[in-house]
CSV table of C-alpha atoms and ligand atoms in Angstrom, one decimal:
chain,number,residue,atom,x,y,z
G,1,UNK,CA,138.5,113.8,146.4
G,2,UNK,CA,134.8,113.8,145.5
G,3,UNK,CA,132.2,114.6,147.9
G,4,UNK,CA,129.9,111.5,146.9
G,5,UNK,CA,130.1,108.6,149.0
G,6,UNK,CA,132.9,105.9,148.6
G,7,UNK,CA,133.0,102.3,149.6
G,8,UNK,CA,136.6,100.7,149.9
G,9,UNK,CA,137.0,97.0,149.9
G,10,UNK,CA,139.9,96.0,152.0
G,11,UNK,CA,140.4,92.1,151.1
G,12,UNK,CA,143.3,91.8,153.5
G,13,UNK,CA,145.4,88.7,153.0
G,14,UNK,CA,142.4,86.6,151.8
G,15,UNK,CA,141.6,84.7,148.6
G,16,UNK,CA,143.4,82.4,146.3
G,17,UNK,CA,144.1,83.1,142.5
G,18,UNK,CA,141.1,80.9,141.7
G,19,UNK,CA,138.7,82.8,144.2
G,20,UNK,CA,139.9,86.1,142.5
G,21,UNK,CA,138.9,84.8,139.0
G,22,UNK,CA,135.6,83.8,140.2
G,23,UNK,CA,135.1,87.1,142.1
G,24,UNK,CA,135.9,88.9,138.7
G,25,UNK,CA,133.4,86.8,137.0
G,26,UNK,CA,130.7,87.6,139.6
G,27,UNK,CA,131.5,91.4,139.7
G,28,UNK,CA,131.7,93.5,136.9
G,29,UNK,CA,133.6,96.6,137.5
G,30,UNK,CA,130.9,98.5,135.7
G,31,UNK,CA,128.4,97.3,138.4
G,32,UNK,CA,130.5,99.0,140.9
G,33,UNK,CA,130.8,102.4,139.5
G,34,UNK,CA,133.3,105.5,140.0
G,35,UNK,CA,133.0,105.5,143.8
G,36,UNK,CA,134.2,102.0,144.8
G,37,UNK,CA,137.8,101.1,145.3
G,38,UNK,CA,139.0,97.5,145.7
G,39,UNK,CA,142.2,96.8,147.8
G,40,UNK,CA,143.3,93.2,146.9
G,41,UNK,CA,146.5,91.6,147.8
G,42,UNK,CA,149.4,93.3,145.9
G,43,UNK,CA,149.9,90.0,143.7
G,44,UNK,CA,146.4,90.4,142.3
G,45,UNK,CA,146.3,94.2,141.8
G,46,UNK,CA,146.8,93.8,137.9
G,47,UNK,CA,144.0,91.5,137.5
G,48,UNK,CA,141.8,94.3,138.8
G,49,UNK,CA,143.3,97.1,137.0
G,50,UNK,CA,143.0,95.0,133.8
G,51,UNK,CA,139.2,95.0,134.4
G,52,UNK,CA,139.0,98.8,134.9
G,53,UNK,CA,138.3,98.5,138.7
G,54,UNK,CA,139.4,101.5,140.8
G,55,UNK,CA,142.2,100.1,142.8
G,56,UNK,CA,144.1,100.9,146.0
G,57,UNK,CA,147.0,99.0,147.8
G,58,UNK,CA,146.6,98.0,151.7
G,59,UNK,CA,149.9,99.5,152.4
G,60,UNK,CA,153.2,100.9,150.8
G,61,UNK,CA,156.7,101.6,152.2
G,62,UNK,CA,157.7,105.2,152.7
G,63,UNK,CA,160.9,105.1,151.0
G,64,UNK,CA,161.0,106.0,147.4
G,65,UNK,CA,163.2,103.0,146.1
G,66,UNK,CA,166.0,100.8,147.1
G,67,UNK,CA,167.0,97.7,148.9
G,68,UNK,CA,163.9,96.9,150.9
G,69,UNK,CA,163.1,93.3,150.3
G,70,UNK,CA,159.3,92.5,150.3
G,71,UNK,CA,158.2,96.1,150.3
G,72,UNK,CA,156.5,98.1,147.5
G,73,UNK,CA,156.8,102.0,147.0
G,74,UNK,CA,154.5,104.9,146.2
G,75,UNK,CA,156.1,105.4,143.1
G,76,UNK,CA,155.6,101.7,141.8
G,77,UNK,CA,152.1,101.6,142.9
G,78,UNK,CA,151.5,104.9,141.0
G,79,UNK,CA,153.3,103.6,137.9
G,80,UNK,CA,150.9,100.7,137.7
G,81,UNK,CA,147.8,103.0,137.7
G,82,UNK,CA,146.6,102.4,141.1
G,83,UNK,CA,145.0,105.6,142.5
G,84,UNK,CA,144.6,104.8,146.3
G,85,UNK,CA,146.5,103.7,149.3
G,86,UNK,CA,145.3,102.6,152.8
G,87,UNK,CA,147.6,104.0,155.3
G,88,UNK,CA,147.8,103.2,159.1
G,89,UNK,CA,145.3,100.3,159.2
G,90,UNK,CA,145.2,99.0,162.8
G,91,UNK,CA,146.5,95.6,161.6
G,92,UNK,CA,149.6,97.7,160.4
G,93,UNK,CA,149.9,99.6,163.6
G,94,UNK,CA,149.4,96.4,165.8
G,95,UNK,CA,151.1,93.6,164.2
G,96,UNK,CA,153.7,95.2,162.3
G,97,UNK,CA,154.4,98.1,165.1
G,98,UNK,CA,153.8,100.9,162.6
G,99,UNK,CA,154.3,104.1,164.7
G,100,UNK,CA,152.5,107.4,164.2
G,101,UNK,CA,155.9,108.6,162.6
G,102,UNK,CA,156.0,105.8,160.1
G,103,UNK,CA,152.4,106.4,159.2
G,104,UNK,CA,153.1,110.3,158.7
G,105,UNK,CA,156.0,109.3,156.4
G,106,UNK,CA,153.8,106.9,154.5
G,107,UNK,CA,151.1,109.8,154.1
G,108,UNK,CA,153.5,112.2,152.8
G,109,UNK,CA,155.1,109.8,150.1
G,110,UNK,CA,151.7,108.7,149.0
G,111,UNK,CA,150.7,112.1,148.3
G,112,UNK,CA,154.1,112.9,146.7
G,113,UNK,CA,153.3,110.3,144.0
G,114,UNK,CA,149.8,111.6,143.3
G,115,UNK,CA,147.8,108.8,145.0
G,116,UNK,CA,144.7,109.4,147.1
G,117,UNK,CA,145.4,108.4,150.9
G,118,UNK,CA,142.7,106.4,153.0
G,119,UNK,CA,144.1,107.2,156.4
G,120,UNK,CA,142.8,104.7,159.0
G,121,UNK,CA,142.5,105.8,162.7
G,122,UNK,CA,140.6,104.3,165.7
G,123,UNK,CA,140.7,103.4,169.3
G,124,UNK,CA,141.3,99.9,170.8
G,125,UNK,CA,138.9,98.4,173.3
G,126,UNK,CA,141.1,99.1,176.1
G,127,UNK,CA,141.5,102.7,175.2
G,128,UNK,CA,137.7,102.9,174.8
G,129,UNK,CA,137.2,101.6,178.2
G,130,UNK,CA,139.9,104.1,179.8
G,131,UNK,CA,137.7,106.9,177.9
G,132,UNK,CA,140.9,107.8,175.8
G,133,UNK,CA,139.1,107.7,172.6
G,134,UNK,CA,139.1,111.3,171.8
G,135,UNK,CA,142.7,111.6,173.1
G,136,UNK,CA,143.9,108.6,170.8
G,137,UNK,CA,142.1,109.8,167.7
G,138,UNK,CA,143.5,113.4,168.1
G,139,UNK,CA,147.1,112.2,168.5
G,140,UNK,CA,146.8,109.8,165.6
G,141,UNK,CA,145.5,112.7,163.3
G,142,UNK,CA,147.9,115.3,164.5
G,143,UNK,CA,150.8,112.9,163.9
G,144,UNK,CA,149.7,111.5,160.6
G,145,UNK,CA,149.0,114.8,158.9
G,146,UNK,CA,152.2,116.5,159.9
G,147,UNK,CA,154.2,118.2,157.0
G,148,UNK,CA,151.6,118.6,154.6
G,149,UNK,CA,150.7,121.3,152.0
G,150,UNK,CA,147.2,122.8,152.2
G,151,UNK,CA,146.2,121.2,148.8
G,152,UNK,CA,147.3,117.8,150.0
G,153,UNK,CA,144.1,117.6,152.3
G,154,UNK,CA,142.0,117.5,149.0
G,155,UNK,CA,143.5,113.9,148.6
G,156,UNK,CA,142.9,112.3,152.0
G,157,UNK,CA,139.9,110.5,153.3
G,158,UNK,CA,140.0,109.5,157.0
G,159,UNK,CA,138.6,106.0,157.9
G,160,UNK,CA,137.3,106.0,161.4
G,161,UNK,CA,137.8,102.1,162.3
G,162,UNK,CA,137.2,101.3,166.0
G,163,UNK,CA,139.8,98.5,166.5
G,164,UNK,CA,137.3,96.6,168.7
G,165,UNK,CA,134.7,96.8,166.0
G,166,UNK,CA,137.1,95.3,163.0
G,167,UNK,CA,135.9,91.6,162.2
G,168,UNK,CA,133.8,91.3,165.4
G,169,UNK,CA,130.2,91.8,164.2
G,170,UNK,CA,130.0,94.6,166.7
G,171,UNK,CA,129.6,98.2,165.7
G,172,UNK,CA,129.2,101.5,167.6
G,173,UNK,CA,125.9,103.2,167.6
G,174,UNK,CA,124.9,105.6,164.7
G,175,UNK,CA,125.0,108.3,167.1
G,176,UNK,CA,128.4,107.4,168.5
G,177,UNK,CA,129.8,107.1,164.9
G,178,UNK,CA,128.2,110.5,164.1
G,179,UNK,CA,129.4,112.3,167.0
G,180,UNK,CA,132.9,110.8,166.4
G,181,UNK,CA,133.0,111.9,162.8
G,182,UNK,CA,132.2,115.4,163.8
G,183,UNK,CA,135.0,115.3,166.3
G,184,UNK,CA,137.5,114.1,163.8
G,185,UNK,CA,136.4,116.9,161.3
G,186,UNK,CA,136.7,119.3,164.1
G,187,UNK,CA,140.2,118.5,164.7
G,188,UNK,CA,141.2,118.7,161.2
G,189,UNK,CA,139.5,121.9,160.9
G,190,UNK,CA,141.1,123.4,164.3
G,191,UNK,CA,144.5,122.3,163.8
G,192,UNK,CA,144.9,122.2,159.9
G,193,UNK,CA,142.3,124.8,158.8
G,194,UNK,CA,140.7,122.4,156.5
G,195,UNK,CA,137.0,122.2,156.6
G,196,UNK,CA,134.7,119.0,156.3
G,197,UNK,CA,137.4,116.4,155.5
G,198,UNK,CA,135.6,113.4,154.2
G,199,UNK,CA,135.4,110.6,157.1
G,200,UNK,CA,134.4,107.0,156.2
G,201,UNK,CA,133.4,104.3,158.7
G,202,UNK,CA,134.8,100.9,158.9
G,203,UNK,CA,134.3,98.0,161.4
G,204,UNK,CA,132.0,95.1,160.6
G,205,UNK,CA,130.1,96.7,157.9
G,206,UNK,CA,127.9,93.9,156.3
G,207,UNK,CA,125.1,93.5,153.9
G,208,UNK,CA,122.9,93.3,157.1
G,209,UNK,CA,123.9,96.5,158.8
G,210,UNK,CA,124.7,98.9,155.7
G,211,UNK,CA,121.1,100.4,155.5
G,212,UNK,CA,121.3,101.5,158.9
G,213,UNK,CA,124.9,102.6,158.9
G,214,UNK,CA,124.2,104.5,155.6
G,215,UNK,CA,121.8,106.8,157.4
G,216,UNK,CA,124.3,108.4,159.4
G,217,UNK,CA,124.3,112.0,158.1
G,218,UNK,CA,128.0,112.9,158.2
G,219,UNK,CA,129.4,109.7,157.0
G,220,UNK,CA,131.2,109.9,153.5
G,221,UNK,CA,131.2,106.2,152.9
G,222,UNK,CA,132.7,102.9,154.4
G,223,UNK,CA,135.7,100.6,154.5
G,224,UNK,CA,134.6,97.1,154.3
G,225,UNK,CA,137.0,94.3,155.2
G,226,UNK,CA,135.6,90.7,155.6
G,227,UNK,CA,132.4,91.5,153.6
G,228,UNK,CA,134.4,92.7,150.5
G,229,UNK,CA,135.7,89.3,149.7
G,230,UNK,CA,132.2,88.0,149.2
G,231,UNK,CA,131.1,89.4,145.7
G,232,UNK,CA,127.2,89.0,146.7
G,233,UNK,CA,127.7,90.7,150.1
G,234,UNK,CA,129.8,93.5,148.6
G,235,UNK,CA,127.6,94.3,145.8
G,236,UNK,CA,124.7,94.6,148.3
G,237,UNK,CA,126.6,97.0,150.4
G,238,UNK,CA,127.7,99.1,147.3
G,239,UNK,CA,124.0,99.1,146.2
G,240,UNK,CA,122.8,100.7,149.4
G,241,UNK,CA,125.7,103.1,150.0
G,242,UNK,CA,126.4,104.6,146.5
G,243,UNK,CA,123.5,103.7,144.3
G,244,UNK,CA,120.6,104.9,146.3
U,1,LIG,C1,139.0,96.7,158.3
U,1,LIG,O1,139.9,95.9,158.7
U,1,LIG,O2,139.4,97.6,157.6
U,1,LIG,C2,137.7,96.2,158.2
U,1,LIG,C3,136.8,97.0,158.2
U,1,LIG,O3,137.4,94.9,158.6
U,1,LIG,P1,135.7,94.2,158.8
U,1,LIG,O4,134.9,94.8,157.8
U,1,LIG,O5,136.0,92.7,158.4
U,1,LIG,O6,135.4,94.7,160.3
């Protein structure tokens, strides 16, 4: 994975077909550049690929193929030309009850098919209030990254997304994000002997706060949810984060 900052747009289950056409009209992929990855709903992926966007999926299943109605495999995703997969998003962990073990299987299969992994980790408000953040992040990291080869780590970005900051317009302080990123890098270094894994921040990143967040010295980029569905806001974020 390159060391320059990346911006990942997670559109979640938003936008209708007409909105996507409009979005594509407003943003030309070449205005985004190499360091921007768009993760639309799966049905829209081919539209973005056709216009040369770097594309990721928001989720995939851990089996190679088979009778799993409604799911998509890493093999299918790779065969289409998609390069990234988000794994372990808190909405998957929460609403769909994905366990650390499921997430580990997804990480393994994603790497097996040559995709880059964007691994989401983050504590809930309750865990934060109980001062369990460090413990939760450590557990999520150690479980998600089991059974990997040394070279696999070159294809992983960790997205630190405090659950309480997602879609709330509330963000941690820059100092807290910086300290947590250092902690995450330290865990990966200590337990997997991999130095300086890229860590991006996600949770209420907007065109209003991007300048401030972008000044965090050890942040490798941003995972943007809500604001990525608005072409104008997303362009502004990209401009600040990757086109300084
Ligand atoms: C997300 O869900 O990954 C996210 C970062 O959402 P938002 O930017 O809307 O908080």
